[in-house]
Amino acid sequence: MEELIESLDNLIMIVKELEGRESTSRHFITIWENDYKNLLLVKEYLTDYEKLAKDYRYMTLKNKLLKIEKMELEG
């Protein structure tokens, strides 16, 4: 997941650099602006997904520990 986010960061930088060139036509700038916005949305989605996955793993571990504690108290 981190590699994918890093790749998106690289693509975002490339699009921003291409956008800054004076020799670029307005048509391509519009396309790159749309690509840039889409890349940012995908990156945001992946970052949020990664955070949720970490939170889920933490909660699963915590739930297992609580079940063990409950079994110890009952047994």
XYZ file of N, CA and C in Angstrom:
225
model
N 0.831 -1.184 0.000
C 0.000 0.000 0.000
C 0.879 1.253 0.000
N 1.927 1.220 0.809
C 2.817 2.383 0.886
C 3.510 2.638 -0.451
N 3.868 1.561 -1.163
C 4.502 1.716 -2.473
C 3.544 2.365 -3.463
N 2.288 1.991 -3.395
C 1.286 2.576 -4.280
C 1.104 4.060 -3.990
N 1.053 4.418 -2.725
C 0.919 5.825 -2.345
C 2.154 6.606 -2.788
N 3.328 5.996 -2.647
C 4.563 6.656 -3.090
C 4.555 6.861 -4.608
N 4.067 5.874 -5.346
C 3.954 6.012 -6.802
C 3.007 7.140 -7.168
N 1.908 7.248 -6.443
C 0.967 8.342 -6.685
C 1.617 9.689 -6.411
N 2.397 9.766 -5.346
C 3.114 11.011 -5.047
C 4.032 11.398 -6.208
N 4.728 10.403 -6.760
C 5.622 10.668 -7.894
C 4.840 11.159 -9.111
N 3.711 10.521 -9.395
C 2.883 10.957 -10.521
C 2.351 12.366 -10.306
N 1.955 12.668 -9.084
C 1.448 14.004 -8.763
C 2.537 15.043 -9.011
N 3.767 14.741 -8.603
C 4.875 15.676 -8.830
C 5.128 15.879 -10.324
N 5.075 14.795 -11.094
C 5.295 14.901 -12.539
C 4.231 15.779 -13.176
N 2.980 15.563 -12.807
C 1.888 16.365 -13.368
C 2.072 17.830 -13.008
N 2.452 18.113 -11.765
C 2.662 19.508 -11.353
C 3.814 20.145 -12.131
N 4.890 19.389 -12.366
C 6.021 19.919 -13.133
C 5.624 20.195 -14.579
N 4.883 19.286 -15.183
C 4.443 19.480 -16.564
C 3.494 20.659 -16.682
N 2.694 20.845 -15.662
C 1.731 21.939 -15.658
C 2.445 23.292 -15.623
N 3.611 23.336 -15.003
C 4.343 24.586 -14.854
C 5.127 25.017 -16.088
N 5.248 24.159 -17.067
C 6.005 24.498 -18.280
C 5.232 25.496 -19.129
N 5.951 26.477 -19.634
C 5.320 27.505 -20.467
C 4.992 26.995 -21.863
N 5.707 25.994 -22.327
C 5.501 25.487 -23.685
C 4.285 24.564 -23.796
N 3.635 24.316 -22.682
C 2.511 23.396 -22.666
C 1.243 24.083 -23.163
N 0.498 23.375 -24.011
C -0.747 23.950 -24.529
C -1.833 23.915 -23.454
N -2.804 24.769 -23.614
C -3.908 24.869 -22.649
C -4.685 23.554 -22.573
N -4.800 22.867 -23.708
C -5.513 21.588 -23.750
C -4.856 20.569 -22.815
N -3.538 20.459 -22.913
C -2.832 19.505 -22.062
C -2.855 19.929 -20.600
N -2.810 21.222 -20.350
C -2.887 21.699 -18.965
C -4.217 21.286 -18.351
N -5.298 21.411 -19.105
C -6.613 21.004 -18.607
C -6.637 19.511 -18.303
N -6.078 18.718 -19.201
C -6.027 17.266 -18.977
C -5.211 16.957 -17.727
N -4.045 17.603 -17.591
C -3.191 17.350 -16.428
C -3.840 17.812 -15.134
N -4.588 18.907 -15.180
C -5.293 19.364 -13.980
C -6.315 18.323 -13.543
N -7.032 17.754 -14.504
C -7.998 16.702 -14.176
C -7.297 15.466 -13.629
N -6.192 15.084 -14.263
C -5.423 13.942 -13.770
C -4.907 14.206 -12.359
N -4.426 15.407 -12.129
C -3.902 15.784 -10.818
C -4.988 15.652 -9.752
N -6.174 16.163 -10.047
C -7.285 16.068 -9.091
C -7.648 14.610 -8.823
N -7.685 13.811 -9.872
C -8.000 12.390 -9.708
C -6.929 11.667 -8.901
N -5.675 11.976 -9.161
C -4.588 11.354 -8.403
C -4.667 11.720 -6.926
N -4.996 12.974 -6.641
C -5.139 13.385 -5.244
C -6.275 12.637 -4.562
N -7.388 12.447 -5.269
C -8.514 11.710 -4.696
C -8.153 10.253 -4.426
N -7.456 9.635 -5.364
C -7.043 8.241 -5.182
C -6.076 8.132 -4.011
N -5.140 9.065 -3.921
C -4.182 9.048 -2.811
C -4.905 9.213 -1.481
N -5.853 10.128 -1.423
C -6.616 10.340 -0.192
C -7.387 9.075 0.187
N -8.003 8.432 -0.799
C -8.743 7.203 -0.553
C -7.817 6.114 -0.008
N -6.664 5.926 -0.641
C -5.730 4.888 -0.201
C -5.180 5.174 1.190
N -4.911 6.431 1.476
C -4.413 6.807 2.798
C -5.469 6.514 3.862
N -6.715 6.873 3.570
C -7.807 6.591 4.506
C -8.001 5.086 4.682
N -7.928 4.345 3.578
C -8.088 2.899 3.633
C -6.991 2.264 4.481
N -5.767 2.733 4.293
C -4.641 2.209 5.065
C -4.845 2.465 6.559
N -5.318 3.649 6.903
C -5.571 3.984 8.307
C -6.674 3.097 8.881
N -7.750 2.909 8.117
C -8.836 2.050 8.580
C -8.370 0.609 8.760
N -7.526 0.129 7.862
C -7.005 -1.235 7.976
C -6.162 -1.387 9.239
N -5.344 -0.390 9.551
C -4.543 -0.432 10.780
C -5.442 -0.402 12.010
N -6.459 0.458 11.980
C -7.399 0.532 13.099
C -8.128 -0.794 13.287
N -8.506 -1.426 12.176
C -9.207 -2.701 12.239
C -8.315 -3.777 12.852
N -7.055 -3.829 12.425
C -6.126 -4.813 12.994
C -5.951 -4.587 14.494
N -5.863 -3.326 14.902
C -5.719 -3.004 16.321
C -6.955 -3.456 17.092
N -8.132 -3.167 16.561
C -9.369 -3.533 17.256
C -9.544 -5.052 17.312
N -9.124 -5.756 16.265
C -9.199 -7.212 16.265
C -8.305 -7.788 17.354
N -7.105 -7.272 17.468
C -6.187 -7.726 18.506
C -6.754 -7.429 19.890
N -7.288 -6.237 20.053
C -7.866 -5.856 21.340
C -9.048 -6.764 21.689
N -9.859 -7.094 20.698
C -11.004 -7.971 20.917
C -10.547 -9.361 21.354
N -9.482 -9.869 20.722
C -8.950 -11.176 21.110
C -8.465 -11.152 22.555
N -7.790 -10.077 22.939
C -7.300 -9.973 24.315
C -8.451 -9.912 25.310
N -9.506 -9.200 24.956
C -10.677 -9.131 25.831
C -11.342 -10.497 25.973
N -11.397 -11.268 24.890
C -11.972 -12.615 24.961
C -11.143 -13.507 25.874
N -9.824 -13.379 25.791
C -8.945 -14.172 26.659
C -9.161 -13.783 28.114
N -9.251 -12.489 28.390
C -9.509 -12.029 29.762
C -10.836 -12.562 30.274
N -11.845 -12.534 29.428
C -13.168 -13.023 29.820
C -13.105 -14.511 30.143
N -12.393 -15.289 29.305
C -12.261 -16.724 29.555
C -11.525 -16.975 30.866
N -10.513 -16.169 31.168
C -9.772 -16.328 32.417
C -10.662 -16.031 33.616
N -11.493 -15.008 33.510
C -12.387 -14.655 34.611
C -13.470 -15.706 34.813
N -13.948 -16.292 33.734
C -14.992 -17.309 33.832
C -14.431 -18.657 34.267
N -13.201 -18.925 33.916
C -12.629 -20.252 34.153
C -11.844 -20.283 35.373
